[in-house]
Amino acid sequence: MKIVESAPNFSEGRREEIVRQIMAQAEGVQDVWILDWSMDADHNRSVVTLVGSPEPLLEVLFRMTKKAMELIDMRTHKGEHPRMGATDVIPLVPVMNITMEECVELSKRLGERIGQELNIPVFLYERSATAPHRENLADIRKGEFEGFFEKIKDPRWKPDFGPEEVHPTAGVTAVGAREYLIAFNVNLGTTRIEIAEKIARAVRHISGGYRYVKAIAVDLKEKGMVQVSMNMTNYKKSPLFRVFETIKREAERYGVPVVGTEIIGMVPMQAMLEAAQFYLQLDDFDMNRIIESKILEILANKLKEVEQ
């Protein structure tokens, strides 16, 4: 069985009933499972993590995009997180018995259908990108929903699929195949956004930080603090614990404490194991020492025997 993961981001993080209606599009679809979902009022954004077989997963993602188009009006949307569409981004990640190249083809099929049937401009990003300047999602999203009405007139930003004008309420959507991404946020015990901005610059790749880190500063007004919000695009080469330690040391320079962290959506077990190894100073420890990992291995072998 081929398994693909997706974590579509929707521009709604304050009205739970809207998010639940979007997630309901997966109900009754065989071989698709919602693993996790989360909302953030400050970001005004939700993330839903799904896995499934390619064909039914594409169908669910299309239905979710259609429902988000019906329920979310980007003209009234405000939030701390950069955004350009009701369904802002749809990643496709190879998990089991499927290649990255196959996920690229799936992303093109989904993008074409969204463009043709929903009249939403679609941009392919990451491994699916059709030009180098479209690989980085942040570059596509620059200008956000409000700025895209002018941006889309530039030939360099002609959509890969769909109309060459922004959908008036649903905006534009990015679809692409990529590796695992960890959305990792670090909260700082201060309301000074300029400190979070300095720390974000210190860790993000584009300004001289870690190669596989994208970071922005976010003002969490409702919580009375600021945040360094990150996308970790390769946790194996830029580990969570290393980036966290850098943020903590940088914050100490300004007399600011780290008051908490959060992971949005799902995370690979290996990333958490590496953090445990670092902070507990464990020697010669690996996945084979994790009880749940061994149980899953036994169950997988039993399933293979049944299939044979």
mmCIF file of C-alpha atoms in Angstrom:
data_model
loop_
_atom_site.group_PDB
_atom_site.id
_atom_site.type_symbol
_atom_site.label_atom_id
_atom_site.label_comp_id
_atom_site.label_asym_id
_atom_site.label_seq_id
_atom_site.Cartn_x
_atom_site.Cartn_y
_atom_site.Cartn_z
ATOM 1 C CA MET A 1 0.000 0.000 0.000
ATOM 2 C CA LYS A 2 1.316 3.427 -0.960
ATOM 3 C CA ILE A 3 1.013 6.050 1.791
ATOM 4 C CA VAL A 4 1.266 9.828 1.366
ATOM 5 C CA GLU A 5 1.096 12.449 4.107
ATOM 6 C CA SER A 6 -0.349 15.937 3.713
ATOM 7 C CA ALA A 7 -0.706 18.846 6.118
ATOM 8 C CA PRO A 8 -2.843 21.488 4.394
ATOM 9 C CA ASN A 9 -2.879 24.933 6.036
ATOM 10 C CA PHE A 10 -6.177 26.828 6.125
ATOM 11 C CA SER A 11 -6.572 30.535 6.861
ATOM 12 C CA GLU A 12 -8.933 30.088 9.796
ATOM 13 C CA GLY A 13 -7.848 29.679 13.395
ATOM 14 C CA ARG A 14 -10.626 31.319 15.401
ATOM 15 C CA ARG A 15 -13.878 29.651 14.339
ATOM 16 C CA GLU A 16 -13.738 25.965 15.208
ATOM 17 C CA GLU A 17 -17.003 25.231 13.440
ATOM 18 C CA ILE A 18 -15.439 26.312 10.126
ATOM 19 C CA VAL A 19 -12.383 24.099 10.593
ATOM 20 C CA ARG A 20 -14.571 21.130 11.521
ATOM 21 C CA GLN A 21 -16.634 21.570 8.351
ATOM 22 C CA ILE A 22 -13.420 21.485 6.311
ATOM 23 C CA MET A 23 -12.200 18.346 8.100
ATOM 24 C CA ALA A 24 -15.599 16.698 7.595
ATOM 25 C CA GLN A 25 -14.724 16.348 3.909
ATOM 26 C CA ALA A 26 -12.630 13.306 4.867
ATOM 27 C CA GLU A 27 -15.554 11.481 6.471
ATOM 28 C CA GLY A 28 -16.556 8.279 4.741
ATOM 29 C CA VAL A 29 -13.536 8.233 2.430
ATOM 30 C CA GLN A 30 -11.789 4.873 2.635
ATOM 31 C CA ASP A 31 -8.009 4.713 3.120
ATOM 32 C CA VAL A 32 -7.688 8.322 4.329
ATOM 33 C CA TRP A 33 -7.124 9.155 7.993
ATOM 34 C CA ILE A 34 -6.872 12.464 9.861
ATOM 35 C CA LEU A 35 -4.044 12.083 12.366
ATOM 36 C CA ASP A 36 -4.071 15.526 13.939
ATOM 37 C CA TRP A 37 -5.415 19.058 13.670
ATOM 38 C CA SER A 38 -4.695 22.332 15.427
ATOM 39 C CA MET A 39 -5.871 25.950 15.458
ATOM 40 C CA ASP A 40 -4.066 29.134 16.449
ATOM 41 C CA ALA A 41 -6.042 32.326 17.071
ATOM 42 C CA ASP A 42 -3.056 34.689 16.853
ATOM 43 C CA HIS A 43 -1.882 33.166 13.570
ATOM 44 C CA ASN A 44 -5.558 32.766 12.525
ATOM 45 C CA ARG A 45 -4.555 29.525 10.895
ATOM 46 C CA SER A 46 -5.252 25.813 11.184
ATOM 47 C CA VAL A 47 -3.234 22.777 10.140
ATOM 48 C CA VAL A 48 -4.749 19.370 9.451
ATOM 49 C CA THR A 49 -2.488 16.313 9.133
ATOM 50 C CA LEU A 50 -3.749 13.452 6.964
ATOM 51 C CA VAL A 51 -2.313 10.250 5.564
ATOM 52 C CA GLY A 52 -3.763 7.954 2.963
ATOM 53 C CA SER A 53 -3.528 6.186 -0.355
ATOM 54 C CA PRO A 54 -2.769 8.601 -3.202
ATOM 55 C CA GLU A 55 -6.076 8.628 -5.071
ATOM 56 C CA PRO A 56 -8.497 8.982 -2.135
ATOM 57 C CA LEU A 57 -6.147 11.465 -0.451
ATOM 58 C CA LEU A 58 -6.176 13.716 -3.525
ATOM 59 C CA GLU A 59 -9.965 13.578 -3.536
ATOM 60 C CA VAL A 60 -10.173 14.610 0.125
ATOM 61 C CA LEU A 61 -7.681 17.443 -0.357
ATOM 62 C CA PHE A 62 -9.708 18.754 -3.298
ATOM 63 C CA ARG A 63 -12.928 18.608 -1.266
ATOM 64 C CA MET A 64 -11.261 20.413 1.649
ATOM 65 C CA THR A 65 -9.999 23.127 -0.683
ATOM 66 C CA LYS A 66 -13.473 23.556 -2.154
ATOM 67 C CA LYS A 67 -15.082 23.774 1.291
ATOM 68 C CA ALA A 68 -12.469 26.309 2.472
ATOM 69 C CA MET A 69 -13.234 28.403 -0.618
ATOM 70 C CA GLU A 70 -16.926 28.375 0.321
ATOM 71 C CA LEU A 71 -16.424 29.256 3.996
ATOM 72 C CA ILE A 72 -13.367 31.547 4.205
ATOM 73 C CA ASP A 73 -13.281 35.094 2.847
ATOM 74 C CA MET A 74 -9.714 36.371 2.563
ATOM 75 C CA ARG A 75 -10.938 39.960 2.246
ATOM 76 C CA THR A 76 -11.741 39.964 5.965
ATOM 77 C CA HIS A 77 -8.957 37.644 7.141
ATOM 78 C CA LYS A 78 -6.377 39.042 9.578
ATOM 79 C CA GLY A 79 -3.639 37.130 11.391
ATOM 80 C CA GLU A 80 0.008 37.193 12.387
ATOM 81 C CA HIS A 81 1.066 34.421 9.988
ATOM 82 C CA PRO A 82 1.752 35.324 6.342
ATOM 83 C CA ARG A 83 -0.996 33.959 4.057
ATOM 84 C CA MET A 84 -2.225 34.209 0.494
ATOM 85 C CA GLY A 85 -5.260 31.949 0.272
ATOM 86 C CA ALA A 86 -8.138 30.273 2.088
ATOM 87 C CA THR A 87 -6.284 27.022 1.510
ATOM 88 C CA ASP A 88 -2.839 28.514 1.792
ATOM 89 C CA VAL A 89 -0.619 25.523 1.059
ATOM 90 C CA ILE A 90 -1.003 21.796 0.395
ATOM 91 C CA PRO A 91 2.168 19.715 0.778
ATOM 92 C CA LEU A 92 2.494 16.079 -0.298
ATOM 93 C CA VAL A 93 5.085 13.977 1.526
ATOM 94 C CA PRO A 94 6.114 10.422 0.532
ATOM 95 C CA VAL A 95 5.766 8.081 3.523
ATOM 96 C CA MET A 96 5.629 4.451 2.386
ATOM 97 C CA ASN A 97 6.152 2.613 -0.914
ATOM 98 C CA ILE A 98 6.034 5.825 -2.946
ATOM 99 C CA THR A 99 8.736 8.061 -4.383
ATOM 100 C CA MET A 100 9.188 11.808 -4.314
ATOM 101 C CA GLU A 101 8.809 11.816 -8.096
ATOM 102 C CA GLU A 102 5.395 10.184 -7.789
ATOM 103 C CA CYS A 103 4.355 12.821 -5.244
ATOM 104 C CA VAL A 104 5.443 15.537 -7.668
ATOM 105 C CA GLU A 105 3.083 14.083 -10.285
ATOM 106 C CA LEU A 106 0.281 13.877 -7.696
ATOM 107 C CA SER A 107 0.808 17.533 -6.794
ATOM 108 C CA LYS A 108 0.494 18.527 -10.444
ATOM 109 C CA ARG A 109 -2.741 16.592 -10.829
ATOM 110 C CA LEU A 110 -4.224 18.150 -7.695
ATOM 111 C CA GLY A 111 -3.072 21.628 -8.667
ATOM 112 C CA GLU A 112 -4.539 21.319 -12.143
ATOM 113 C CA ARG A 113 -7.909 20.181 -10.788
ATOM 114 C CA ILE A 114 -8.051 23.018 -8.232
ATOM 115 C CA GLY A 115 -7.215 25.529 -10.951
ATOM 116 C CA GLN A 116 -9.710 24.198 -13.484
ATOM 117 C CA GLU A 117 -12.685 23.341 -11.277
ATOM 118 C CA LEU A 118 -12.408 25.970 -8.521
ATOM 119 C CA ASN A 119 -10.849 28.825 -10.535
ATOM 120 C CA ILE A 120 -8.155 29.310 -7.893
ATOM 121 C CA PRO A 121 -4.640 30.135 -9.175
ATOM 122 C CA VAL A 122 -2.196 27.401 -8.139
ATOM 123 C CA PHE A 123 1.582 27.657 -7.761
ATOM 124 C CA LEU A 124 3.764 24.539 -7.578
ATOM 125 C CA TYR A 125 6.514 24.788 -4.954
ATOM 126 C CA GLU A 126 9.451 22.854 -3.408
ATOM 127 C CA ARG A 127 10.215 19.675 -5.443
ATOM 128 C CA SER A 128 7.270 20.393 -7.749
ATOM 129 C CA ALA A 129 8.416 23.918 -8.636
ATOM 130 C CA THR A 130 8.592 24.769 -12.329
ATOM 131 C CA ALA A 131 11.284 27.445 -11.831
ATOM 132 C CA PRO A 132 13.986 28.050 -9.200
ATOM 133 C CA HIS A 133 12.360 31.259 -7.925
ATOM 134 C CA ARG A 134 9.212 29.260 -7.077
ATOM 135 C CA GLU A 135 10.848 26.593 -4.906
ATOM 136 C CA ASN A 136 10.695 28.609 -1.681
ATOM 137 C CA LEU A 137 7.129 28.973 -0.397
ATOM 138 C CA ALA A 138 8.032 32.255 1.316
ATOM 139 C CA ASP A 139 8.985 33.752 -2.058
ATOM 140 C CA ILE A 140 5.663 32.736 -3.581
ATOM 141 C CA ARG A 141 3.725 34.040 -0.580
ATOM 142 C CA LYS A 142 5.568 37.379 -0.468
ATOM 143 C CA GLY A 143 3.071 40.205 -0.722
ATOM 144 C CA GLU A 144 0.369 37.964 0.731
ATOM 145 C CA PHE A 145 -3.273 38.003 -0.372
ATOM 146 C CA GLU A 146 -3.518 41.778 -0.655
ATOM 147 C CA GLY A 147 -0.366 42.114 -2.746
ATOM 148 C CA PHE A 148 -1.090 39.226 -5.081
ATOM 149 C CA PHE A 149 -3.611 41.151 -7.170
ATOM 150 C CA GLU A 150 -0.696 43.175 -8.580
ATOM 151 C CA LYS A 151 1.984 40.484 -8.268
ATOM 152 C CA ILE A 152 0.117 37.990 -10.460
ATOM 153 C CA LYS A 153 0.308 40.429 -13.400
ATOM 154 C CA ASP A 154 4.094 39.905 -13.508
ATOM 155 C CA PRO A 155 4.943 37.172 -16.097
ATOM 156 C CA ARG A 156 7.366 35.670 -13.553
ATOM 157 C CA TRP A 157 4.390 34.958 -11.314
ATOM 158 C CA LYS A 158 2.000 33.496 -13.833
ATOM 159 C CA PRO A 159 0.209 30.607 -12.066
ATOM 160 C CA ASP A 160 1.078 27.035 -12.990
ATOM 161 C CA PHE A 161 -2.634 26.221 -13.102
ATOM 162 C CA GLY A 162 -5.887 28.126 -13.022
ATOM 163 C CA PRO A 163 -6.791 31.691 -13.992
ATOM 164 C CA GLU A 164 -4.258 34.492 -14.204
ATOM 165 C CA GLU A 165 -6.152 36.544 -11.680
ATOM 166 C CA VAL A 166 -6.592 36.129 -7.933
ATOM 167 C CA HIS A 167 -9.764 34.470 -6.737
ATOM 168 C CA PRO A 168 -11.655 37.371 -5.081
ATOM 169 C CA THR A 169 -12.319 35.542 -1.787
ATOM 170 C CA ALA A 170 -10.158 32.386 -1.814
ATOM 171 C CA GLY A 171 -6.916 33.989 -3.023
ATOM 172 C CA VAL A 172 -4.255 31.648 -4.385
ATOM 173 C CA THR A 173 -2.940 28.254 -3.300
ATOM 174 C CA ALA A 174 0.469 26.545 -3.339
ATOM 175 C CA VAL A 175 0.750 22.791 -3.908
ATOM 176 C CA GLY A 176 3.958 20.795 -3.868
ATOM 177 C CA ALA A 177 5.876 17.673 -2.950
ATOM 178 C CA ARG A 178 8.445 17.992 -0.177
ATOM 179 C CA GLU A 179 10.241 16.193 2.646
ATOM 180 C CA TYR A 180 8.958 16.163 6.222
ATOM 181 C CA LEU A 181 8.581 19.649 7.667
ATOM 182 C CA ILE A 182 8.334 20.420 11.381
ATOM 183 C CA ALA A 183 6.504 23.592 12.401
ATOM 184 C CA PHE A 184 8.380 24.534 15.580
ATOM 185 C CA ASN A 185 7.670 27.701 17.594
ATOM 186 C CA VAL A 186 9.567 29.173 20.527
ATOM 187 C CA ASN A 187 7.789 31.608 22.870
ATOM 188 C CA LEU A 188 9.738 34.406 24.548
ATOM 189 C CA GLY A 189 8.917 36.091 27.847
ATOM 190 C CA THR A 190 8.713 39.613 26.446
ATOM 191 C CA THR A 191 6.375 41.790 24.393
ATOM 192 C CA ARG A 192 9.256 43.356 22.439
ATOM 193 C CA ILE A 193 8.781 42.140 18.872
ATOM 194 C CA GLU A 194 12.146 43.584 17.823
ATOM 195 C CA ILE A 195 13.910 40.985 20.001
ATOM 196 C CA ALA A 196 12.039 38.124 18.310
ATOM 197 C CA GLU A 197 12.919 39.650 14.935
ATOM 198 C CA LYS A 198 16.639 39.740 15.800
ATOM 199 C CA ILE A 199 16.572 36.125 16.971
ATOM 200 C CA ALA A 200 14.626 35.005 13.883
ATOM 201 C CA ARG A 201 17.306 36.622 11.706
ATOM 202 C CA ALA A 202 19.998 34.783 13.665
ATOM 203 C CA VAL A 203 18.584 31.306 13.004
ATOM 204 C CA ARG A 204 16.978 31.493 9.556
ATOM 205 C CA HIS A 205 19.008 30.412 6.570
ATOM 206 C CA ILE A 206 18.309 33.378 4.307
ATOM 207 C CA SER A 207 19.966 35.782 6.771
ATOM 208 C CA GLY A 208 22.923 33.577 7.707
ATOM 209 C CA GLY A 209 21.439 31.048 10.127
ATOM 210 C CA TYR A 210 20.787 27.337 9.822
ATOM 211 C CA ARG A 211 20.503 25.892 6.328
ATOM 212 C CA TYR A 212 17.114 24.234 6.824
ATOM 213 C CA VAL A 213 15.350 26.814 8.974
ATOM 214 C CA LYS A 214 12.784 29.419 7.948
ATOM 215 C CA ALA A 215 11.880 31.806 10.752
ATOM 216 C CA ILE A 216 9.734 34.860 11.392
ATOM 217 C CA ALA A 217 8.829 36.906 14.468
ATOM 218 C CA VAL A 218 5.210 36.807 15.604
ATOM 219 C CA ASP A 219 3.492 39.066 18.121
ATOM 220 C CA LEU A 220 1.161 36.954 20.294
ATOM 221 C CA LYS A 221 -0.855 39.860 21.631
ATOM 222 C CA GLU A 222 -3.497 37.717 23.314
ATOM 223 C CA LYS A 223 -0.807 35.855 25.256
ATOM 224 C CA GLY A 224 1.294 38.908 26.071
ATOM 225 C CA MET A 225 4.480 37.547 24.482
ATOM 226 C CA VAL A 226 6.328 37.226 21.200
ATOM 227 C CA GLN A 227 7.354 34.151 19.278
ATOM 228 C CA VAL A 228 10.005 32.869 16.905
ATOM 229 C CA SER A 229 7.911 30.821 14.478
ATOM 230 C CA MET A 230 9.846 28.351 12.341
ATOM 231 C CA ASN A 231 9.535 25.812 9.575
ATOM 232 C CA MET A 232 12.241 23.169 9.937
ATOM 233 C CA THR A 233 12.572 21.785 6.425
ATOM 234 C CA ASN A 234 15.154 19.087 7.228
ATOM 235 C CA TYR A 235 15.293 18.081 10.901
ATOM 236 C CA LYS A 236 18.104 15.596 10.181
ATOM 237 C CA LYS A 237 20.519 18.307 9.038
ATOM 238 C CA SER A 238 19.237 21.161 11.227
ATOM 239 C CA PRO A 239 18.130 19.374 14.441
ATOM 240 C CA LEU A 240 15.467 20.840 16.723
ATOM 241 C CA PHE A 241 17.685 20.835 19.801
ATOM 242 C CA ARG A 242 20.507 22.731 18.074
ATOM 243 C CA VAL A 243 18.220 25.474 16.809
ATOM 244 C CA PHE A 244 16.472 25.698 20.179
ATOM 245 C CA GLU A 245 19.773 26.076 22.033
ATOM 246 C CA THR A 246 20.778 28.894 19.678
ATOM 247 C CA ILE A 247 17.499 30.716 20.275
ATOM 248 C CA LYS A 248 17.867 30.302 24.041
ATOM 249 C CA ARG A 249 21.412 31.704 24.003
ATOM 250 C CA GLU A 250 20.402 34.603 21.762
ATOM 251 C CA ALA A 251 17.468 35.407 24.056
ATOM 252 C CA GLU A 252 19.803 35.455 27.071
ATOM 253 C CA ARG A 253 21.755 38.245 25.406
ATOM 254 C CA TYR A 254 18.682 40.446 25.707
ATOM 255 C CA GLY A 255 17.752 39.282 29.202
ATOM 256 C CA VAL A 256 14.718 37.418 27.872
ATOM 257 C CA PRO A 257 13.671 33.899 28.938
ATOM 258 C CA VAL A 258 12.238 31.144 26.762
ATOM 259 C CA VAL A 259 8.834 30.436 28.320
ATOM 260 C CA GLY A 260 7.710 27.521 26.164
ATOM 261 C CA THR A 261 7.778 25.857 22.777
ATOM 262 C CA GLU A 262 5.194 24.193 20.569
ATOM 263 C CA ILE A 263 5.075 21.855 17.611
ATOM 264 C CA ILE A 264 2.217 22.394 15.186
ATOM 265 C CA GLY A 265 0.932 19.201 13.624
ATOM 266 C CA MET A 266 2.797 15.899 13.646
ATOM 267 C CA VAL A 267 6.491 15.208 14.109
ATOM 268 C CA PRO A 268 8.720 12.226 13.177
ATOM 269 C CA MET A 269 9.742 10.121 16.180
ATOM 270 C CA GLN A 270 13.393 10.382 15.147
ATOM 271 C CA ALA A 271 13.368 14.154 15.696
ATOM 272 C CA MET A 272 12.165 13.747 19.278
ATOM 273 C CA LEU A 273 14.575 10.895 19.922
ATOM 274 C CA GLU A 274 17.495 13.083 18.868
ATOM 275 C CA ALA A 275 16.330 15.804 21.269
ATOM 276 C CA ALA A 276 16.149 13.249 24.090
ATOM 277 C CA GLN A 277 19.626 11.962 23.266
ATOM 278 C CA PHE A 278 21.025 15.483 23.388
ATOM 279 C CA TYR A 279 19.407 16.680 26.613
ATOM 280 C CA LEU A 280 19.718 13.367 28.504
ATOM 281 C CA GLN A 281 23.234 12.791 27.101
ATOM 282 C CA LEU A 282 22.323 9.247 26.094
ATOM 283 C CA ASP A 283 25.044 7.103 24.536
ATOM 284 C CA ASP A 284 24.424 4.325 22.010
ATOM 285 C CA PHE A 285 20.653 4.862 21.988
ATOM 286 C CA ASP A 286 18.498 4.338 18.920
ATOM 287 C CA MET A 287 14.972 3.511 17.751
ATOM 288 C CA ASN A 288 15.453 -0.183 18.592
ATOM 289 C CA ARG A 289 15.378 0.744 22.292
ATOM 290 C CA ILE A 290 11.899 2.304 22.005
ATOM 291 C CA ILE A 291 9.172 -0.157 23.086
ATOM 292 C CA GLU A 292 6.508 1.272 20.776
ATOM 293 C CA SER A 293 8.913 1.139 17.845
ATOM 294 C CA LYS A 294 9.544 -2.572 18.362
ATOM 295 C CA ILE A 295 5.816 -3.275 18.709
ATOM 296 C CA LEU A 296 5.124 -1.483 15.413
ATOM 297 C CA GLU A 297 7.884 -3.505 13.765
ATOM 298 C CA ILE A 298 6.315 -6.762 14.994
ATOM 299 C CA LEU A 299 2.859 -5.688 13.798
ATOM 300 C CA ALA A 300 4.235 -4.700 10.385
ATOM 301 C CA ASN A 301 5.884 -8.115 10.000
ATOM 302 C CA LYS A 302 2.623 -9.852 11.000
ATOM 303 C CA LEU A 303 0.742 -7.809 8.384
ATOM 304 C CA LYS A 304 3.237 -8.829 5.693
ATOM 305 C CA GLU A 305 2.732 -12.491 6.618
ATOM 306 C CA VAL A 306 -1.038 -12.095 6.297
ATOM 307 C CA GLU A 307 -0.721 -10.383 2.900
ATOM 308 C CA GLN A 308 1.564 -13.155 1.618
#
